């Protein structure tokens, strides 16, 4: 066999390995995070569409993507090591953070800086998430809830940038935070049941109740136009309640159900806001 043939046979293998290495540093492994990241901008753009809102939405998506390379860099730095993946992650993360900066600047130029207030309020939550990420503990309940509630601030930011409705923006954020409390502990508990046979704890039930209370409070105290969203959150909790004693479906089915719940909540909440207006 000729040297050229050997190179030709081996090159695709090396190329596939290289592409896989880039994917590992660039794409999140948490499939459920896509829905929780996209729901806030989808909801806010349905309620208060604007050019600045579109820029904020893309910045939020990039922030979700940037979490993976940033996490890898933090982990490697914490362990005092520099691996090939460290350099790749630093490059990908640097490009994404630069793009985020450009989108933030564009939104600021178009809509002013009022929308940055909820983003600033969410920064401590992102800091908690990154603290756990840097210690390879990002899949625990606290960082998952912190990240999901934090990204919900995108809904408030886009709403404020779109029409300046602060109360509505905060109420939408609260509805999405409530959705996170109702869904994330439940899914984690179901996965533990499936893999380890661990029964659902009372803490999981309490957190779901907290989510319902937050949603109801958002509609009753902050902005009544999100009442349909509060009903939607309660409906998710009620729909999930009987399943805790049934056989657990595969994680993929759990994820698809949560995606359907999230999209339904976005649609119901947006429709309710428009009807109330």
XYZ file of N, CA, C and O in Angstrom, residues 107-258:
608
model
N -27.759 46.585 21.429
C -29.029 46.768 22.140
C -29.022 48.056 22.957
O -30.034 48.765 23.045
N -27.876 48.372 23.545
C -27.761 49.611 24.335
C -27.944 50.840 23.447
O -28.629 51.792 23.827
N -27.342 50.820 22.270
C -27.454 51.948 21.350
C -28.904 52.145 20.912
O -29.409 53.265 20.818
N -29.607 51.050 20.661
C -30.981 51.126 20.154
C -31.986 51.458 21.251
O -32.889 52.279 21.050
N -31.833 50.831 22.429
C -32.885 50.919 23.450
C -32.454 51.566 24.758
O -33.250 51.636 25.696
N -31.220 52.051 24.855
C -30.777 52.605 26.126
C -30.352 51.511 27.083
O -30.235 50.342 26.706
N -30.155 51.881 28.338
C -29.593 50.929 29.288
C -30.539 50.409 30.344
O -30.117 49.635 31.212
N -31.828 50.774 30.268
C -32.767 50.311 31.284
C -32.867 48.801 31.370
O -33.010 48.235 32.459
N -32.773 48.131 30.243
C -32.910 46.672 30.216
C -31.755 45.959 30.907
O -31.862 44.766 31.226
N -30.655 46.684 31.150
C -29.515 46.064 31.825
C -29.762 45.830 33.316
O -29.043 45.051 33.948
N -30.773 46.486 33.881
C -31.047 46.336 35.319
C -31.403 44.891 35.674
O -30.803 44.310 36.600
N -32.372 44.253 35.003
C -32.636 42.844 35.349
C -31.449 41.934 35.052
O -31.241 40.946 35.766
N -30.679 42.254 34.025
C -29.476 41.456 33.746
C -28.505 41.566 34.914
O -27.929 40.566 35.369
N -28.316 42.776 35.418
C -27.450 42.968 36.578
C -27.974 42.240 37.796
O -27.188 41.671 38.578
N -29.303 42.236 37.962
C -29.890 41.531 39.105
C -29.661 40.030 39.025
O -29.603 39.343 40.055
N -29.525 39.511 37.797
C -29.322 38.072 37.613
C -27.863 37.655 37.731
O -27.573 36.455 37.848
N -26.937 38.603 37.707
C -25.512 38.261 37.727
C -25.105 37.410 38.935
O -24.304 36.476 38.788
N -25.612 37.687 40.161
C -25.244 36.812 41.282
C -25.654 35.350 41.053
O -24.956 34.434 41.491
N -26.780 35.149 40.361
C -27.215 33.783 40.080
C -26.252 33.095 39.113
O -25.909 31.922 39.286
N -25.808 33.843 38.110
C -24.823 33.280 37.178
C -23.490 33.015 37.886
O -22.786 32.046 37.565
N -23.153 33.877 38.842
C -21.915 33.677 39.599
C -21.978 32.376 40.407
O -20.992 31.631 40.489
N -23.142 32.112 41.004
C -23.321 30.851 41.738
C -23.147 29.663 40.799
O -22.452 28.680 41.124
N -23.760 29.750 39.621
C -23.653 28.669 38.653
C -22.200 28.438 38.236
O -21.726 27.291 38.182
N -21.477 29.522 37.953
C -20.083 29.386 37.540
C -19.210 28.853 38.675
O -18.251 28.114 38.430
N -19.520 29.230 39.904
C -18.757 28.733 41.053
C -18.841 27.205 41.115
O -17.838 26.520 41.331
N -20.047 26.684 40.919
C -20.212 25.230 40.902
C -19.558 24.620 39.667
O -18.955 23.541 39.740
N -19.692 25.307 38.516
C -19.081 24.799 37.280
C -17.581 24.635 37.429
O -16.995 23.646 36.974
N -16.942 25.637 38.041
C -15.487 25.605 38.190
C -15.024 24.444 39.059
O -13.856 24.037 38.986
N -15.933 23.894 39.840
C -15.609 22.752 40.706
C -16.225 21.451 40.185
O -16.325 20.471 40.923
N -16.643 21.471 38.918
C -17.246 20.296 38.258
C -18.472 19.805 39.013
O -18.728 18.597 39.099
N -19.255 20.741 39.549
C -20.475 20.383 40.276
C -21.706 21.060 39.671
O -22.708 21.284 40.343
N -21.613 21.366 38.390
C -22.671 22.139 37.748
C -23.988 21.420 37.579
O -25.004 22.054 37.279
N -24.000 20.099 37.764
C -25.241 19.347 37.582
C -26.031 19.197 38.874
O -27.036 18.470 38.900
N -25.611 19.846 39.933
C -26.371 19.805 41.179
C -27.592 20.728 41.087
O -27.703 21.564 40.196
N -28.495 20.559 42.035
C -29.764 21.282 41.965
C -29.583 22.787 42.079
O -30.189 23.564 41.321
N -28.749 23.233 43.011
C -28.589 24.675 43.235
C -28.099 25.406 41.985
O -28.712 26.399 41.561
N -27.001 24.969 41.341
C -26.572 25.683 40.140
C -27.568 25.571 38.987
O -27.715 26.510 38.195
N -28.261 24.446 38.873
C -29.242 24.318 37.795
C -30.391 25.298 37.992
O -30.842 25.941 37.037
N -30.864 25.419 39.222
C -31.929 26.386 39.495
C -31.427 27.814 39.324
O -32.127 28.666 38.761
N -30.213 28.078 39.813
C -29.658 29.426 39.697
C -29.541 29.838 38.232
O -29.908 30.959 37.843
N -29.036 28.942 37.399
C -28.886 29.256 35.988
C -30.215 29.455 35.293
O -30.377 30.379 34.490
N -31.190 28.594 35.589
C -32.500 28.696 34.945
C -33.224 29.969 35.355
O -33.830 30.654 34.519
N -33.185 30.293 36.647
C -33.830 31.536 37.101
C -33.091 32.740 36.544
O -33.699 33.733 36.136
N -31.764 32.659 36.500
C -30.979 33.770 35.973
C -31.280 34.057 34.517
O -31.476 35.212 34.124
N -31.352 33.017 33.689
C -31.593 33.239 32.261
C -32.999 33.765 32.036
O -33.280 34.390 31.001
N -33.888 33.550 32.993
C -35.234 34.112 32.879
C -35.238 35.626 32.857
O -36.195 36.248 32.375
N -34.160 36.235 33.364
C -34.046 37.697 33.324
C -34.053 38.219 31.894
O -34.348 39.386 31.650
N -33.726 37.348 30.942
C -33.769 37.745 29.538
C -35.158 38.230 29.157
O -35.307 39.176 28.375
N -36.188 37.583 29.694
C -37.561 37.987 29.386
C -37.833 39.407 29.869
O -38.441 40.216 29.161
N -37.372 39.717 31.081
C -37.561 41.071 31.600
C -36.775 42.083 30.781
O -37.282 43.164 30.439
N -35.528 41.740 30.436
C -34.684 42.661 29.673
C -35.282 42.966 28.305
O -35.344 44.130 27.878
N -35.738 41.935 27.601
C -36.299 42.144 26.262
C -37.598 42.937 26.337
O -37.856 43.810 25.492
N -38.424 42.643 27.336
C -39.682 43.373 27.487
C -39.425 44.848 27.768
O -40.060 45.729 27.171
N -38.503 45.135 28.644
C -38.181 46.519 28.973
C -37.581 47.230 27.769
O -37.905 48.381 27.473
N -36.706 46.541 27.037
C -36.108 47.138 25.848
C -37.155 47.370 24.763
O -37.042 48.301 23.960
N -38.200 46.521 24.740
C -39.208 46.623 23.697
C -40.222 47.722 23.920
O -40.502 48.531 23.023
N -40.813 47.770 25.109
C -41.835 48.793 25.358
C -41.719 49.460 26.721
O -42.589 50.243 27.118
N -40.658 49.147 27.441
C -40.428 49.811 28.722
C -41.346 49.386 29.841
O -41.418 50.060 30.871
N -42.065 48.258 29.669
C -43.024 47.820 30.690
C -42.292 47.041 31.787
O -42.110 45.827 31.686
N -41.886 47.746 32.820
C -41.100 47.127 33.879
C -41.887 46.076 34.648
O -41.385 44.979 34.889
N -43.103 46.412 35.036
C -43.892 45.462 35.833
C -44.152 44.184 35.045
O -44.039 43.071 35.580
N -44.475 44.329 33.777
C -44.713 43.152 32.951
C -43.436 42.338 32.802
O -43.461 41.101 32.876
N -42.316 43.015 32.597
C -41.048 42.307 32.457
C -40.712 41.487 33.690
O -40.315 40.316 33.591
N -40.892 42.086 34.856
C -40.619 41.371 36.112
C -41.586 40.208 36.288
O -41.201 39.116 36.733
N -42.846 40.422 35.919
C -43.841 39.352 36.049
C -43.520 38.176 35.133
O -43.651 37.008 35.527
N -43.092 38.465 33.921
C -42.707 37.378 33.008
C -41.512 36.609 33.554
O -41.451 35.375 33.456
N -40.560 37.334 34.103
C -39.402 36.678 34.726
C -39.864 35.762 35.854
O -39.399 34.618 35.982
N -40.801 36.229 36.664
C -41.293 35.426 37.777
C -42.001 34.162 37.288
O -41.850 33.083 37.882
N -42.767 34.279 36.215
C -43.445 33.100 35.661
C -42.427 32.063 35.209
O -42.575 30.856 35.471
N -41.375 32.512 34.554
C -40.352 31.579 34.076
C -39.529 31.005 35.226
O -39.121 29.838 35.184
N -39.287 31.812 36.257
C -38.609 31.287 37.447
C -39.473 30.222 38.114
O -38.975 29.176 38.554
N -40.775 30.476 38.164
C -41.702 29.499 38.737
C -41.693 28.207 37.931
O -41.719 27.108 38.490
N -41.633 28.343 36.622
C -41.560 27.159 35.752
C -40.315 26.332 36.063
O -40.346 25.097 36.095
N -39.194 27.016 36.325
C -37.958 26.313 36.666
C -38.111 25.545 37.976
O -37.679 24.382 38.082
N -38.725 26.142 38.976
C -38.904 25.481 40.266
C -39.857 24.294 40.163
O -39.698 23.292 40.871
N -40.834 24.396 39.297
C -41.784 23.308 39.124
C -41.171 22.150 38.345
O -41.445 20.981 38.638
N -40.303 22.459 37.376
C -39.828 21.432 36.449
C -38.482 20.811 36.803
O -38.318 19.590 36.735
N -37.496 21.629 37.167
C -36.138 21.095 37.353
C -36.058 20.083 38.494
O -35.525 18.979 38.309
N -36.569 20.384 39.695
C -36.503 19.367 40.759
C -37.263 18.092 40.385
O -36.828 16.985 40.725
N -38.386 18.258 39.691
C -39.177 17.098 39.285
C -38.385 16.197 38.334
O -38.328 14.982 38.520
N -37.778 16.785 37.321
C -37.017 15.991 36.348
C -35.836 15.303 37.031
O -35.549 14.124 36.783
N -35.136 16.028 37.892
C -34.009 15.425 38.609
C -34.488 14.239 39.444
O -33.834 13.194 39.485
N -35.626 14.405 40.118
C -36.149 13.325 40.949
C -36.539 12.117 40.101
O -36.300 10.961 40.496
N -37.111 12.356 38.932
C -37.487 11.251 38.055
C -36.255 10.508 37.539
O -36.262 9.272 37.441
N -35.217 11.236 37.203
C -33.991 10.599 36.727
C -33.365 9.754 37.848
O -32.863 8.645 37.602
N -33.406 10.259 39.076
C -32.886 9.479 40.211
C -33.714 8.220 40.439
O -33.181 7.158 40.777
N -35.017 8.324 40.260
C -35.879 7.134 40.367
C -35.508 6.112 39.309
O -35.449 4.905 39.579
N -35.260 6.595 38.101
C -34.962 5.694 36.994
C -33.621 4.997 37.174
O -33.497 3.785 36.939
N -32.607 5.742 37.595
C -31.251 5.209 37.627
C -30.888 4.541 38.943
O -30.072 3.612 38.969
N -31.470 5.022 40.042
C -31.059 4.497 41.352
C -32.221 3.971 42.185
O -32.005 3.466 43.288
N -33.435 4.130 41.703
C -34.590 3.689 42.460
C -34.890 4.528 43.675
O -35.571 4.074 44.606
N -34.379 5.775 43.676
C -34.581 6.664 44.822
C -35.964 7.307 44.720
O -36.291 7.930 43.698
N -36.822 7.176 45.736
C -38.153 7.789 45.669
C -38.067 9.313 45.720
O -37.091 9.875 46.214
N -39.104 9.957 45.195
C -39.133 11.421 45.199
C -39.204 11.942 46.622
O -40.011 11.485 47.429
N -38.363 12.920 46.934
C -38.305 13.462 48.284
C -39.357 14.537 48.495
O -39.902 15.111 47.538
N -39.624 14.812 49.760
C -40.586 15.869 50.086
C -40.062 17.235 49.653
O -40.848 18.131 49.338
N -38.739 17.406 49.616
C -38.154 18.677 49.189
C -38.532 18.994 47.745
O -38.777 20.155 47.390
N -38.599 17.959 46.906
C -38.988 18.167 45.514
C -40.417 18.677 45.428
O -40.720 19.597 44.658
N -41.287 18.106 46.222
C -42.689 18.550 46.240
C -42.782 19.986 46.737
O -43.524 20.807 46.185
N -42.018 20.301 47.770
C -42.037 21.661 48.325
C -41.571 22.671 47.279
O -42.171 23.741 47.127
N -40.513 22.351 46.546
C -40.006 23.274 45.522
C -41.027 23.489 44.412
O -41.161 24.599 43.883
N -41.766 22.453 44.060
C -42.819 22.626 43.061
C -43.924 23.543 43.587
O -44.440 24.398 42.855
N -44.262 23.396 44.853
C -45.259 24.280 45.458
C -44.750 25.721 45.498
O -45.523 26.665 45.276
N -43.458 25.885 45.770
C -42.864 27.221 45.754
C -43.031 27.845 44.368
O -43.378 29.023 44.237
N -42.811 27.049 43.326
C -42.987 27.556 41.972
C -44.400 28.033 41.709
O -44.610 29.112 41.130
N -45.374 27.263 42.133
C -46.777 27.662 41.938
C -47.080 28.944 42.703
O -47.735 29.853 42.181
N -46.590 29.042 43.937
C -46.828 30.247 44.741
C -46.195 31.469 44.076
O -46.805 32.550 44.025
N -44.987 31.332 43.557
C -44.317 32.443 42.874
C -45.127 32.893 41.661
O -45.303 34.098 41.415
N -45.633 31.945 40.892
C -46.415 32.285 39.707
C -47.700 33.012 40.083
O -48.068 34.022 39.457
N -48.381 32.514 41.089
C -49.631 33.149 41.527
C -49.347 34.547 42.063
O -50.093 35.499 41.788
N -48.266 34.707 42.819
C -47.906 36.020 43.346
C -47.583 36.996 42.222
O -47.933 38.177 42.290
N -46.924 36.517 41.180
C -46.602 37.387 40.043
C -47.866 37.934 39.401
O -47.930 39.112 39.032
N -48.890 37.083 39.278
C -50.147 37.520 38.667
C -50.964 38.387 39.602
O -51.617 39.348 39.165
N -50.904 38.070 40.892
C -51.751 38.801 41.850
C -51.155 40.130 42.277
O -51.888 41.097 42.533
N -49.828 40.211 42.328
C -49.175 41.394 42.905
C -48.450 42.237 41.863
O -48.497 43.475 41.918
N -47.798 41.596 40.926
C -46.934 42.339 40.001
C -47.684 42.803 38.766
O -47.715 44.001 38.455
N -48.278 41.885 38.017
C -48.995 42.257 36.791
C -50.043 41.190 36.494
O -49.700 40.034 36.234
N -51.296 41.594 36.520
C -52.384 40.631 36.337
C -52.428 40.032 34.937
O -53.078 39.001 34.730
N -51.775 40.647 33.989
C -51.836 40.138 32.623
C -51.131 38.795 32.453
O -51.300 38.130 31.432
N -50.334 38.383 33.459
C -49.662 37.084 33.365
C -50.460 35.996 34.081
O -49.928 34.914 34.340
N -51.739 36.266 34.355
C -52.564 35.280 35.068
C -52.625 33.954 34.318
O -52.583 32.879 34.920
N -52.712 34.012 32.994
C -52.755 32.772 32.215
C -51.462 31.983 32.396
O -51.479 30.743 32.446
N -50.347 32.702 32.504
C -49.078 32.035 32.745
C -49.049 31.349 34.100
O -48.518 30.243 34.236
N -49.630 32.007 35.114
C -49.693 31.401 36.451
C -50.533 30.129 36.420
O -50.167 29.117 37.031
N -51.634 30.170 35.697
C -52.458 28.967 35.545
C -51.669 27.876 34.830
O -51.750 26.692 35.180
N -50.876 28.276 33.829
C -50.064 27.304 33.102
C -49.038 26.626 33.991
O -48.828 25.409 33.898
N -48.387 27.391 34.862
C -47.416 26.807 35.789
C -48.099 25.813 36.722
O -47.593 24.700 36.951
N -49.255 26.213 37.253
C -49.994 25.308 38.134
C -50.418 24.046 37.387
O -50.382 22.938 37.946
N -50.800 24.204 36.123
C -51.218 23.048 35.329
C -50.064 22.071 35.115
O -50.263 20.847 35.136
N -48.851 22.601 34.919
C -47.681 21.721 34.772
C -47.468 20.917 36.050
O -47.232 19.703 36.010
N -47.563 21.592 37.193
C -47.369 20.903 38.472
C -48.428 19.821 38.673
O -48.113 18.705 39.118
N -49.678 20.139 38.338
C -50.766 19.165 38.493
C -50.572 17.987 37.542
O -50.782 16.825 37.908
N -50.147 18.269 36.321
C -49.938 17.199 35.337
C -48.811 16.266 35.761
O -48.840 15.061 35.463
N -47.820 16.806 36.448
C -46.674 15.994 36.853
C -46.957 15.164 38.102
O -46.337 14.110 38.302
N -47.894 15.624 38.930
C -48.124 14.984 40.226
C -48.423 13.485 40.139
O -47.821 12.685 40.874
N -49.332 13.035 39.257
C -49.648 11.599 39.238
C -48.500 10.722 38.747
O -48.488 9.517 39.010
N -47.546 11.305 38.030
C -46.490 10.497 37.413
C -45.423 10.056 38.404
O -44.589 9.214 38.057
N -45.447 10.608 39.611
C -44.382 10.264 40.561
C -44.498 8.826 41.048
O -43.546 8.277 41.608
N -45.656 8.209 40.849
C -45.827 6.815 41.267
C -45.904 5.859 40.081
O -46.085 4.658 40.267
N -45.787 6.406 38.891
C -45.816 5.567 37.696
C -44.397 5.220 37.270
O -43.435 5.876 37.692
N -44.243 4.211 36.416
C -42.904 3.907 35.895
C -42.303 5.121 35.193
O -43.001 5.860 34.494
N -41.010 5.312 35.378
C -40.348 6.489 34.821
C -40.022 6.237 33.350
O -39.399 5.213 33.017
N -40.403 7.137 32.462
C -40.056 6.971 31.049
C -38.571 7.261 30.820
O -37.898 7.814 31.698
N -38.045 6.932 29.660
C -36.638 7.246 29.362
C -36.386 8.747 29.448
O -37.302 9.555 29.247
N -35.143 9.145 29.762
C -34.826 10.572 29.880
C -35.209 11.377 28.637
O -35.612 12.542 28.750
N -35.084 10.786 27.458
C -35.446 11.504 26.232
C -36.917 11.888 26.233
O -37.289 13.000 25.843
N -37.773 10.974 26.701
C -39.209 11.267 26.775
C -39.467 12.343 27.818
O -40.283 13.251 27.595
N -38.768 12.256 28.951
C -38.899 13.304 29.969
C -38.550 14.673 29.379
O -39.255 15.659 29.605
N -37.461 14.705 28.610
C -37.036 15.965 28.008
C -38.041 16.497 27.011
O -38.321 17.705 26.984
N -38.577 15.623 26.185
C -39.566 16.064 25.190
C -40.836 16.584 25.858
O -41.437 17.562 25.401
N -41.231 15.943 26.947
C -42.410 16.426 27.683
C -42.160 17.818 28.248
O -43.029 18.704 28.173
N -40.977 18.016 28.814
C -40.672 19.326 29.371
C -40.587 20.386 28.276
O -41.005 21.531 28.481
